[in-house]
């Protein structure tokens, strides 16, 4: 089964921050999980580089737009790499191959009769690259609710997309699949927006020069959001050096709730208008906040993901983000919270378990897994169920149940007491106990691979089963007796 998944492509007008890391990490966990299930996965991320906002940021930095984009896009690519994300391609909307296809798409829309010319007058926020109606803005002064800056009045001759014609097709799409947009609250939000009536929107800009020229009117550029959304399809056509869109389209999209309407309403409509299948599904996650504010560069309340990775490693950050905030909801993240989870859950619960299990096998059984059967209950079915509901936090929660059960099991069995006994029954109980612990560490590594891939690899190496992350091995009882075990250096050293 092919599984194709995307993150939003991030604006290069500011440097990468924790919010960007969040969606990327969540997408990576899903991509890795589907790969370990043997599916053929295409995982896409990248940067959104056109539009007035980027041109302004470039000018402020005293650089040409392209130079500026090269510089900032490289930082996003670096973040993705440092997060240990397993993306199959990193798209940039300034790729020639992308630009060419955006123009072709516009021609398709025009030829299908879904575009027309008109004058546009409206209130525009450059920060959002979006028009607003007065009642959506904060009064007095027409202030953008997101950027807290006044919007501008814009009037120009534009090419319009007949979004209003797509109300029925969109509602049918939503009716066919009640989980088309997840979670349910977001489905309802998108659906009621569609029901309330849709206005056509302008897909060209006379005033923005940093963009893809409209093929039949090159003095105008294509609206940056149309250009950006199209990345999800164009990447499949050229990213791997061959066209894999027949295999991988439609994709599932992950996005933050700030860009719900464009993704859940405009994008499926544009695709249907051009004769393409709409996205498979959209998962809309919440905002990471710091206290009760959205975390954003302009508000200056950002945890620097790269600094955390330098200090504690990518796995610590990945784990914290997906564990702390219920996937789909808003949630507050803090450096203190991260340090607490690192010390309490990664170093203590998991790190100690791995270190004790392997040390005892080395000490009591010469590093060889004894005969036995695993006495702990498998959790793979429950974890799989959580993944199928896209409940990443829930999956981690179930996995942590096994980590805790394994730690309780050590305390109850007290292998160090059994080891001192000469009785045959005690020695056999010690064998079973040690087998159970080694196999639990192995099973946990398979289950945790989507979340903390580097640590999971080290766990598998320690229990002599390197690289064995396939989902068939996520249950218990798969570690053959006789396997050689070694004690690794601490997985999560204390700072
Ligand atoms: O919107 N909490 O780019 P962008 C959680 N280029 N997630 C957050 C976040 C936060 N505080 N801040 C950002 C754009 N994100 C467009 C998208 S797609 C065709 C074009 C994440 O750089 C979240 O995924 O503003 C959000 O949707 C995205 O970054 C916005 O990134």
Short mmCIF file of C-alpha atoms and ligand atoms in Angstrom, two decimals:
data_model
loop_
_atom_site.label_atom_id
_atom_site.label_comp_id
_atom_site.label_asym_id
_atom_site.label_seq_id
_atom_site.Cartn_x
_atom_site.Cartn_y
_atom_site.Cartn_z
CA UNK A 1 0.00 0.00 0.00
CA UNK A 2 1.41 3.41 -0.90
CA UNK A 3 1.23 6.08 1.79
CA UNK A 4 2.02 9.67 0.94
CA UNK A 5 2.30 12.35 3.57
CA UNK A 6 3.20 16.04 3.63
CA UNK A 7 3.98 18.86 6.03
CA UNK A 8 3.16 22.43 5.07
CA UNK A 9 6.03 24.02 3.18
CA UNK A 10 7.47 26.64 5.47
CA UNK A 11 7.86 30.32 4.69
CA UNK A 12 11.43 31.48 4.37
CA UNK A 13 10.62 34.96 5.61
CA UNK A 14 11.73 33.89 9.06
CA UNK A 15 14.07 31.28 10.47
CA UNK A 16 12.81 27.83 11.42
CA UNK A 17 11.35 27.54 14.91
CA UNK A 18 9.81 24.96 17.18
CA UNK A 19 6.40 25.13 15.47
CA UNK A 20 7.97 24.00 12.20
CA UNK A 21 9.88 21.28 14.01
CA UNK A 22 6.59 20.09 15.52
CA UNK A 23 4.75 19.29 12.29
CA UNK A 24 7.91 17.81 10.79
CA UNK A 25 8.47 15.48 13.73
CA UNK A 26 4.84 14.33 13.77
CA UNK A 27 4.90 13.67 10.04
CA UNK A 28 8.15 11.77 10.43
CA UNK A 29 6.69 9.55 13.14
CA UNK A 30 3.78 8.68 10.85
CA UNK A 31 6.04 8.13 7.86
CA UNK A 32 8.35 5.83 9.83
CA UNK A 33 5.43 3.90 11.24
CA UNK A 34 3.95 3.28 7.81
CA UNK A 35 7.37 2.25 6.47
CA UNK A 36 7.85 -0.21 9.32
CA UNK A 37 4.49 -1.69 8.35
CA UNK A 38 6.00 -2.44 4.95
CA UNK A 39 4.16 0.30 3.07
CA UNK A 40 5.67 2.26 0.24
CA UNK A 41 6.00 5.78 1.71
CA UNK A 42 6.56 9.20 0.20
CA UNK A 43 7.16 11.85 2.83
CA UNK A 44 7.45 15.43 1.63
CA UNK A 45 8.47 18.69 3.25
CA UNK A 46 10.08 21.88 1.97
CA UNK A 47 9.98 25.65 1.74
CA UNK A 48 7.50 28.22 0.41
CA UNK A 49 9.58 30.96 -1.18
CA UNK A 50 7.50 33.37 -3.25
CA UNK A 51 5.33 36.34 -2.38
CA UNK A 52 5.51 39.86 -1.02
CA UNK A 53 6.36 38.75 2.48
CA UNK A 54 9.54 36.98 1.34
CA UNK A 55 10.51 39.82 -0.99
CA UNK A 56 10.17 42.25 1.92
CA UNK A 57 12.26 40.08 4.21
CA UNK A 58 14.95 39.81 1.50
CA UNK A 59 14.99 43.58 1.04
CA UNK A 60 15.28 44.07 4.79
CA UNK A 61 18.28 41.72 4.79
CA UNK A 62 19.82 43.66 1.87
CA UNK A 63 19.77 40.62 -0.40
CA UNK A 64 18.13 39.59 -3.66
CA UNK A 65 15.05 37.42 -3.11
CA UNK A 66 16.72 34.33 -4.56
CA UNK A 67 19.91 34.70 -2.52
CA UNK A 68 17.81 35.23 0.56
CA UNK A 69 15.67 32.16 -0.17
CA UNK A 70 18.76 30.02 -0.76
CA UNK A 71 20.09 31.03 2.61
CA UNK A 72 16.95 30.53 4.67
CA UNK A 73 15.76 27.43 2.82
CA UNK A 74 19.11 25.81 3.68
CA UNK A 75 18.36 26.45 7.35
CA UNK A 76 15.04 24.65 7.07
CA UNK A 77 16.69 21.78 5.27
CA UNK A 78 19.27 21.63 8.05
CA UNK A 79 16.56 21.59 10.72
CA UNK A 80 14.77 18.73 8.96
CA UNK A 81 18.05 16.81 8.81
CA UNK A 82 18.97 17.52 12.43
CA UNK A 83 15.51 16.38 13.54
CA UNK A 84 16.35 13.04 11.94
CA UNK A 85 13.36 13.35 9.64
CA UNK A 86 13.22 10.71 6.92
CA UNK A 87 11.68 12.84 4.18
CA UNK A 88 11.96 11.49 0.65
CA UNK A 89 12.23 14.92 -0.93
CA UNK A 90 12.64 18.54 0.11
CA UNK A 91 10.78 20.80 -2.28
CA UNK A 92 11.46 24.48 -2.86
CA UNK A 93 8.85 26.51 -4.71
CA UNK A 94 11.69 28.25 -6.55
CA UNK A 95 12.62 24.92 -8.18
CA UNK A 96 12.27 25.44 -11.95
CA UNK A 97 10.47 22.11 -12.21
CA UNK A 98 7.89 23.31 -9.72
CA UNK A 99 7.41 26.75 -11.31
CA UNK A 100 6.84 25.26 -14.72
CA UNK A 101 4.13 22.97 -13.39
CA UNK A 102 2.40 25.79 -11.51
CA UNK A 103 2.02 27.61 -14.81
CA UNK A 104 0.69 24.48 -16.47
CA UNK A 105 -1.84 24.08 -13.68
CA UNK A 106 -3.13 27.62 -14.23
CA UNK A 107 -3.58 26.90 -17.92
CA UNK A 108 -5.59 23.80 -17.03
CA UNK A 109 -7.81 25.83 -14.73
CA UNK A 110 -8.36 28.47 -17.39
CA UNK A 111 -9.05 25.93 -20.13
CA UNK A 112 -11.57 24.18 -17.88
CA UNK A 113 -13.42 27.50 -17.55
CA UNK A 114 -12.86 28.10 -13.85
CA UNK A 115 -11.07 31.45 -14.08
CA UNK A 116 -12.33 34.94 -14.94
CA UNK A 117 -11.06 38.52 -14.82
CA UNK A 118 -12.34 41.12 -12.36
CA UNK A 119 -11.32 44.04 -10.22
CA UNK A 120 -10.41 43.22 -6.69
CA UNK A 121 -10.66 45.65 -3.83
CA UNK A 122 -10.07 44.33 -0.38
CA UNK A 123 -8.18 44.33 2.87
CA UNK A 124 -4.94 42.41 2.61
CA UNK A 125 -2.50 41.20 5.25
CA UNK A 126 0.97 40.76 3.79
CA UNK A 127 1.95 38.64 6.77
CA UNK A 128 -0.78 36.09 5.95
CA UNK A 129 -0.69 36.74 2.18
CA UNK A 130 -4.47 36.73 2.45
CA UNK A 131 -7.46 39.02 2.04
CA UNK A 132 -9.73 39.51 5.04
CA UNK A 133 -13.26 40.81 5.39
CA UNK A 134 -13.72 43.62 7.90
CA UNK A 135 -15.55 41.43 10.41
CA UNK A 136 -12.62 39.01 10.55
CA UNK A 137 -10.27 41.79 11.62
CA UNK A 138 -9.78 43.33 15.02
CA UNK A 139 -11.43 46.70 15.35
CA UNK A 140 -10.78 49.56 15.42
CA UNK A 141 -8.12 49.92 12.78
CA UNK A 142 -8.57 46.70 10.77
CA UNK A 143 -5.88 44.79 12.64
CA UNK A 144 -4.83 41.30 11.50
CA UNK A 145 -5.84 38.88 14.30
CA UNK A 146 -2.64 36.86 13.81
CA UNK A 147 0.00 39.50 13.17
CA UNK A 148 -1.53 42.33 15.20
CA UNK A 149 -0.62 44.78 12.42
CA UNK A 150 -2.99 46.88 10.28
CA UNK A 151 -4.00 45.35 6.93
CA UNK A 152 -3.72 47.31 3.67
CA UNK A 153 -6.47 48.28 1.19
CA UNK A 154 -5.61 46.78 -2.20
CA UNK A 155 -7.36 47.30 -5.55
CA UNK A 156 -6.31 45.64 -8.78
CA UNK A 157 -7.36 43.78 -11.96
CA UNK A 158 -7.04 40.12 -11.09
CA UNK A 159 -7.74 36.66 -12.35
CA UNK A 160 -10.33 34.97 -10.14
CA UNK A 161 -10.99 31.35 -9.34
CA UNK A 162 -14.65 30.36 -9.19
CA UNK A 163 -14.53 28.80 -5.73
CA UNK A 164 -18.26 29.54 -5.30
CA UNK A 165 -19.02 26.83 -7.86
CA UNK A 166 -17.46 24.18 -5.62
CA UNK A 167 -19.68 24.31 -2.59
CA UNK A 168 -21.65 21.20 -3.60
CA UNK A 169 -18.68 19.09 -4.73
CA UNK A 170 -16.89 20.00 -1.49
CA UNK A 171 -19.87 19.08 0.66
CA UNK A 172 -20.13 15.76 -1.17
CA UNK A 173 -16.48 15.12 -0.46
CA UNK A 174 -17.05 15.84 3.23
CA UNK A 175 -20.18 13.69 3.29
CA UNK A 176 -18.44 10.72 1.69
CA UNK A 177 -15.79 10.64 4.41
CA UNK A 178 -16.64 11.89 7.88
CA UNK A 179 -12.94 11.75 8.68
CA UNK A 180 -11.90 13.71 5.63
CA UNK A 181 -10.58 16.37 7.97
CA UNK A 182 -9.39 15.28 11.41
CA UNK A 183 -9.91 15.76 14.31
CA UNK A 184 -13.72 16.05 14.27
CA UNK A 185 -13.80 19.64 15.56
CA UNK A 186 -11.73 20.70 12.53
CA UNK A 187 -13.97 18.75 10.20
CA UNK A 188 -16.94 20.64 11.59
CA UNK A 189 -15.16 23.95 11.31
CA UNK A 190 -14.22 23.39 7.67
CA UNK A 191 -17.64 22.00 6.79
CA UNK A 192 -19.55 24.91 8.31
CA UNK A 193 -17.29 27.32 6.50
CA UNK A 194 -18.21 25.62 3.23
CA UNK A 195 -21.90 25.59 4.16
CA UNK A 196 -21.86 29.30 4.93
CA UNK A 197 -21.16 30.01 1.24
CA UNK A 198 -17.90 30.42 -0.63
CA UNK A 199 -16.54 33.53 -2.32
CA UNK A 200 -14.40 33.42 -5.43
CA UNK A 201 -10.84 34.44 -4.80
CA UNK A 202 -8.13 36.12 -6.75
CA UNK A 203 -5.33 33.87 -8.00
CA UNK A 204 -3.09 36.52 -9.53
CA UNK A 205 -1.33 39.57 -8.19
CA UNK A 206 -0.47 42.77 -10.05
CA UNK A 207 1.64 44.21 -7.25
CA UNK A 208 3.77 41.21 -6.31
CA UNK A 209 6.77 40.71 -8.58
CA UNK A 210 8.49 37.89 -6.64
CA UNK A 211 6.40 35.01 -7.88
CA UNK A 212 5.65 32.73 -10.81
CA UNK A 213 4.41 34.75 -13.83
CA UNK A 214 0.88 34.09 -15.02
CA UNK A 215 1.54 32.45 -18.41
CA UNK A 216 -0.95 34.53 -20.41
CA UNK A 217 -0.35 37.79 -18.53
CA UNK A 218 3.27 37.68 -17.38
CA UNK A 219 3.16 41.14 -15.78
CA UNK A 220 1.09 39.47 -13.02
CA UNK A 221 2.28 36.69 -10.75
CA UNK A 222 0.36 33.67 -9.54
CA UNK A 223 -1.03 34.01 -6.03
CA UNK A 224 1.56 32.57 -3.68
CA UNK A 225 -0.92 30.24 -1.99
CA UNK A 226 -1.86 28.53 -5.25
CA UNK A 227 1.84 28.19 -6.06
CA UNK A 228 2.51 26.85 -2.56
CA UNK A 229 -0.36 24.34 -2.34
CA UNK A 230 0.63 22.89 -5.67
CA UNK A 231 3.93 21.70 -4.20
CA UNK A 232 2.11 18.67 -2.85
CA UNK A 233 1.51 17.44 -6.38
CA UNK A 234 4.44 18.81 -8.35
CA UNK A 235 6.95 17.19 -5.97
CA UNK A 236 5.55 13.78 -6.89
CA UNK A 237 6.12 14.55 -10.54
CA UNK A 238 9.81 15.49 -10.36
CA UNK A 239 11.22 15.02 -6.83
CA UNK A 240 12.55 11.52 -7.38
CA UNK A 241 13.65 12.21 -10.94
CA UNK A 242 10.59 10.36 -12.25
CA UNK A 243 6.85 10.91 -12.01
CA UNK A 244 5.44 8.94 -9.08
CA UNK A 245 2.15 10.82 -8.85
CA UNK A 246 0.16 7.84 -10.17
CA UNK A 247 1.39 5.81 -7.19
CA UNK A 248 1.34 8.44 -4.47
CA UNK A 249 -1.41 10.91 -5.26
CA UNK A 250 -3.66 11.66 -3.38
CA UNK A 251 -1.53 12.47 -0.33
CA UNK A 252 -2.48 13.06 3.25
CA UNK A 253 -1.62 16.52 4.57
CA UNK A 254 -0.61 17.54 8.07
CA UNK A 255 -0.99 21.22 8.91
CA UNK A 256 -1.49 23.67 11.72
CA UNK A 257 -4.91 25.17 12.33
CA UNK A 258 -3.70 28.58 11.04
CA UNK A 259 -3.96 27.35 7.45
CA UNK A 260 -7.11 25.24 7.68
CA UNK A 261 -9.30 27.06 5.15
CA UNK A 262 -6.78 27.19 2.37
CA UNK A 263 -6.04 23.49 2.79
CA UNK A 264 -9.47 22.10 3.57
CA UNK A 265 -11.52 24.28 1.24
CA UNK A 266 -9.55 26.10 -1.48
CA UNK A 267 -7.09 23.30 -2.20
CA UNK A 268 -9.51 20.43 -2.83
CA UNK A 269 -11.61 22.80 -4.95
CA UNK A 270 -8.62 23.86 -7.07
CA UNK A 271 -7.72 20.23 -7.63
CA UNK A 272 -11.23 19.19 -8.58
CA UNK A 273 -11.44 22.18 -10.94
CA UNK A 274 -8.26 21.08 -12.70
CA UNK A 275 -9.48 17.49 -12.94
CA UNK A 276 -7.27 16.00 -10.22
CA UNK A 277 -8.24 13.97 -7.20
CA UNK A 278 -8.49 16.01 -3.98
CA UNK A 279 -6.17 15.18 -1.05
CA UNK A 280 -6.78 11.83 0.65
CA UNK A 281 -7.20 13.33 4.11
CA UNK A 282 -6.13 16.34 6.15
CA UNK A 283 -5.02 16.28 9.76
CA UNK A 284 -5.12 19.70 11.40
CA UNK A 285 -3.05 19.99 14.56
CA UNK A 286 -3.08 22.66 17.23
CA UNK A 287 -0.67 25.41 18.16
CA UNK A 288 2.24 25.03 20.46
CA UNK A 289 1.96 27.85 22.88
CA UNK A 290 4.19 29.29 25.47
CA UNK A 291 1.90 30.07 28.37
CA UNK A 292 -1.28 31.19 26.56
CA UNK A 293 0.28 32.77 23.47
CA UNK A 294 1.03 31.24 20.09
CA UNK A 295 4.73 30.55 19.85
CA UNK A 296 6.05 32.69 17.04
CA UNK A 297 9.15 34.56 16.09
CA UNK A 298 7.39 37.92 16.03
CA UNK A 299 6.20 37.39 19.60
CA UNK A 300 9.72 36.40 20.68
CA UNK A 301 8.77 33.42 22.89
CA UNK A 302 10.48 30.65 20.99
CA UNK A 303 12.35 27.55 22.24
CA UNK A 304 15.20 27.08 19.76
CA UNK A 305 14.93 23.52 18.42
CA UNK A 306 18.55 23.44 17.25
CA UNK A 307 19.85 24.43 20.66
CA UNK A 308 17.83 21.62 22.26
CA UNK A 309 19.12 19.12 19.69
CA UNK A 310 22.71 20.23 20.33
CA UNK A 311 22.29 19.75 24.02
CA UNK A 312 20.02 16.70 24.37
CA UNK A 313 19.74 15.18 20.91
CA UNK A 314 16.93 15.05 18.36
CA UNK A 315 15.17 12.17 20.10
CA UNK A 316 14.69 14.21 23.28
CA UNK A 317 12.97 16.98 21.33
CA UNK A 318 10.90 14.59 19.21
CA UNK A 319 9.74 12.72 22.28
CA UNK A 320 8.88 15.82 24.26
CA UNK A 321 6.84 17.45 21.49
CA UNK A 322 4.72 14.38 20.78
CA UNK A 323 4.37 13.34 24.42
CA UNK A 324 3.62 16.67 26.03
CA UNK A 325 0.87 18.02 23.81
CA UNK A 326 -2.11 15.86 22.82
CA UNK A 327 -1.74 15.60 19.02
CA UNK A 328 -4.53 17.70 17.51
CA UNK A 329 -4.95 20.03 20.50
CA UNK A 330 -3.16 23.22 21.50
CA UNK A 331 -0.66 22.87 24.28
CA UNK A 332 1.98 24.74 26.14
CA UNK A 333 5.62 23.71 25.92
CA UNK A 334 8.43 24.98 28.09
CA UNK A 335 12.10 24.29 28.58
CA UNK A 336 11.40 23.18 32.16
CA UNK A 337 8.80 20.72 30.96
CA UNK A 338 11.24 19.32 28.44
CA UNK A 339 13.93 18.87 31.09
CA UNK A 340 11.45 17.13 33.40
CA UNK A 341 10.35 14.64 30.76
CA UNK A 342 13.95 14.05 29.73
CA UNK A 343 15.08 13.25 33.25
CA UNK A 344 11.94 11.46 34.43
CA UNK A 345 10.87 9.48 31.39
CA UNK A 346 13.77 9.16 28.99
CA UNK A 347 16.72 8.92 31.38
CA UNK A 348 14.91 7.28 34.31
CA UNK A 349 12.10 5.13 32.95
CA UNK A 350 13.52 4.08 29.61
CA UNK A 351 17.28 4.63 29.95
CA UNK A 352 17.48 2.79 33.26
CA UNK A 353 15.38 -0.08 32.01
CA UNK A 354 17.70 -0.65 29.05
CA UNK A 355 20.78 -0.27 31.15
CA UNK A 356 19.59 -2.60 33.93
CA UNK A 357 18.25 -5.25 31.57
CA UNK A 358 21.46 -5.46 29.55
CA UNK A 359 23.79 -5.14 32.56
CA UNK A 360 22.08 -8.03 34.36
CA UNK A 361 22.25 -10.30 31.32
CA UNK A 362 25.94 -9.49 30.98
CA UNK A 363 26.56 -10.07 34.69
CA UNK A 364 24.37 -13.13 35.36
CA UNK A 365 24.35 -14.89 31.98
CA UNK A 366 27.63 -13.85 30.32
CA UNK A 367 25.81 -11.55 27.89
CA UNK A 368 23.71 -14.34 26.35
CA UNK A 369 19.89 -14.20 26.34
CA UNK A 370 18.69 -17.27 28.29
CA UNK A 371 15.81 -19.57 27.41
CA UNK A 372 12.46 -18.19 28.47
CA UNK A 373 9.25 -16.63 27.37
CA UNK A 374 8.21 -13.03 27.72
CA UNK A 375 5.93 -12.54 30.70
CA UNK A 376 4.87 -9.00 29.82
CA UNK A 377 1.74 -8.36 27.77
CA UNK A 378 2.34 -7.11 24.23
CA UNK A 379 0.97 -3.65 23.38
CA UNK A 380 1.48 -3.65 19.61
CA UNK A 381 -2.21 -4.04 18.76
CA UNK A 382 -3.18 -1.09 20.96
CA UNK A 383 -0.37 1.05 19.56
CA UNK A 384 -1.35 0.19 16.03
CA UNK A 385 -4.92 1.18 16.77
CA UNK A 386 -3.75 4.56 18.07
CA UNK A 387 -1.68 5.09 14.93
CA UNK A 388 -4.66 4.25 12.78
CA UNK A 389 -6.60 6.99 14.54
CA UNK A 390 -3.57 9.31 13.96
CA UNK A 391 -3.33 9.60 17.72
CA UNK A 392 0.41 9.94 18.11
CA UNK A 393 0.26 11.02 21.73
CA UNK A 394 -2.05 8.13 22.53
CA UNK A 395 0.38 5.69 20.89
CA UNK A 396 3.23 6.99 23.06
CA UNK A 397 1.03 6.72 26.10
CA UNK A 398 0.33 3.04 25.46
CA UNK A 399 4.04 2.41 24.84
CA UNK A 400 4.91 4.12 28.11
CA UNK A 401 2.54 1.74 29.83
CA UNK A 402 4.87 -1.08 28.75
CA UNK A 403 7.98 0.83 29.86
CA UNK A 404 6.44 1.25 33.31
CA UNK A 405 5.22 -2.34 33.45
CA UNK A 406 8.74 -3.54 32.65
CA UNK A 407 10.20 -1.38 35.42
CA UNK A 408 7.66 -2.67 37.94
CA UNK A 409 8.46 -6.20 36.82
CA UNK A 410 12.16 -5.69 37.61
CA UNK A 411 11.30 -4.40 41.07
CA UNK A 412 8.95 -7.29 41.77
CA UNK A 413 11.26 -10.02 40.53
CA UNK A 414 14.43 -8.58 42.05
CA UNK A 415 16.77 -10.49 39.73
CA UNK A 416 19.72 -9.54 41.98
CA UNK A 417 18.16 -11.60 44.78
CA UNK A 418 17.42 -14.54 42.47
CA UNK A 419 21.03 -14.40 41.23
CA UNK A 420 22.35 -15.07 44.72
CA UNK A 421 20.20 -18.18 45.14
CA UNK A 422 21.51 -21.67 44.32
CA UNK A 423 18.01 -23.18 43.94
CA UNK A 424 17.26 -24.50 40.44
CA UNK A 425 13.76 -22.96 40.55
CA UNK A 426 15.24 -19.54 41.26
CA UNK A 427 17.74 -19.85 38.44
CA UNK A 428 14.99 -20.81 36.03
CA UNK A 429 12.92 -17.86 37.25
CA UNK A 430 15.96 -15.65 36.68
CA UNK A 431 16.20 -16.98 33.11
CA UNK A 432 12.58 -16.13 32.46
CA UNK A 433 13.00 -12.70 34.04
CA UNK A 434 16.08 -11.85 32.00
CA UNK A 435 14.50 -13.15 28.80
CA UNK A 436 11.42 -11.03 29.48
CA UNK A 437 13.50 -7.91 30.03
CA UNK A 438 15.65 -8.35 26.92
CA UNK A 439 12.60 -9.06 24.79
CA UNK A 440 10.70 -6.11 26.28
CA UNK A 441 13.59 -3.79 25.41
CA UNK A 442 13.51 -5.18 21.87
CA UNK A 443 9.75 -4.81 21.53
CA UNK A 444 9.93 -1.25 22.91
CA UNK A 445 12.59 -0.36 20.35
CA UNK A 446 10.30 -1.45 17.51
CA UNK A 447 7.36 0.48 19.00
CA UNK A 448 9.46 3.56 19.67
CA UNK A 449 11.23 3.60 16.31
CA UNK A 450 8.78 6.16 14.82
CA UNK A 451 9.30 8.51 17.77
CA UNK A 452 12.94 8.20 18.82
CA UNK A 453 14.61 6.44 15.89
CA UNK A 454 18.26 6.88 16.91
CA UNK A 455 17.68 5.59 20.45
CA UNK A 456 15.56 2.72 19.13
CA UNK A 457 18.49 1.70 16.89
CA UNK A 458 20.83 1.69 19.86
CA UNK A 459 18.39 -0.39 21.91
CA UNK A 460 18.17 -2.96 19.13
CA UNK A 461 21.94 -3.10 18.82
CA UNK A 462 22.27 -3.61 22.57
CA UNK A 463 19.92 -6.61 22.53
CA UNK A 464 21.60 -8.11 19.49
CA UNK A 465 18.79 -7.47 17.01
CA UNK A 466 20.13 -4.50 15.00
CA UNK A 467 17.88 -2.88 12.46
CA UNK A 468 14.90 -5.14 13.16
CA UNK A 469 12.20 -2.43 13.25
CA UNK A 470 9.60 -4.19 11.08
CA UNK A 471 6.18 -4.06 12.67
CA UNK A 472 5.80 -7.86 12.72
CA UNK A 473 8.32 -7.74 15.53
CA UNK A 474 6.47 -5.15 17.63
CA UNK A 475 4.85 -7.78 19.86
CA UNK A 476 6.71 -9.93 22.37
CA UNK A 477 8.60 -13.21 22.18
CA UNK A 478 10.60 -12.51 19.03
CA UNK A 479 14.08 -12.45 20.55
CA UNK A 480 15.78 -15.83 20.05
CA UNK A 481 17.46 -17.27 23.18
CA UNK A 482 21.21 -17.34 22.62
CA UNK A 483 21.29 -13.79 21.22
CA UNK A 484 24.31 -11.81 22.42
CA UNK A 485 23.57 -8.70 24.45
CA UNK A 486 25.85 -5.84 25.44
CA UNK A 487 25.40 -2.94 27.80
CA UNK A 488 25.31 0.34 25.85
CA UNK A 489 26.55 3.67 27.21
CA UNK A 490 23.62 5.59 28.78
CA UNK A 491 20.99 6.33 26.13
CA UNK A 492 19.99 9.61 27.74
CA UNK A 493 22.95 10.91 29.72
CA UNK A 494 22.17 13.47 32.37
CA UNK A 495 23.49 16.91 31.53
O1 LIG B 1 1.91 28.89 6.64
N1 LIG B 1 2.50 25.55 16.76
O2 LIG B 1 4.20 28.63 6.46
P1 LIG B 1 4.69 28.88 7.95
C1 LIG B 1 2.33 24.50 15.96
N2 LIG B 1 4.05 28.69 3.87
N3 LIG B 1 2.68 24.48 14.67
C2 LIG B 1 3.22 25.58 14.15
C3 LIG B 1 3.43 26.74 14.93
C4 LIG B 1 3.03 26.69 16.30
N4 LIG B 1 3.21 27.69 17.13
N5 LIG B 1 3.99 27.66 14.14
C5 LIG B 1 4.13 27.11 12.92
C6 LIG B 1 2.92 28.72 5.99
N6 LIG B 1 3.68 25.86 12.92
C7 LIG B 1 2.80 28.49 4.51
C8 LIG B 1 2.26 27.09 4.28
S1 LIG B 1 1.60 25.06 2.70
C9 LIG B 1 1.12 24.88 1.09
C10 LIG B 1 2.08 26.72 2.85
C11 LIG B 1 3.67 24.92 11.78
O3 LIG B 1 6.17 28.95 7.88
C12 LIG B 1 2.27 24.48 11.43
O4 LIG B 1 2.35 23.31 10.65
O5 LIG B 1 3.96 29.99 8.56
C13 LIG B 1 1.81 25.61 10.57
O6 LIG B 1 0.69 25.25 9.77
C14 LIG B 1 3.04 25.86 9.74
O7 LIG B 1 4.14 25.62 10.64
C15 LIG B 1 3.09 27.27 9.19
O8 LIG B 1 4.36 27.51 8.68
#
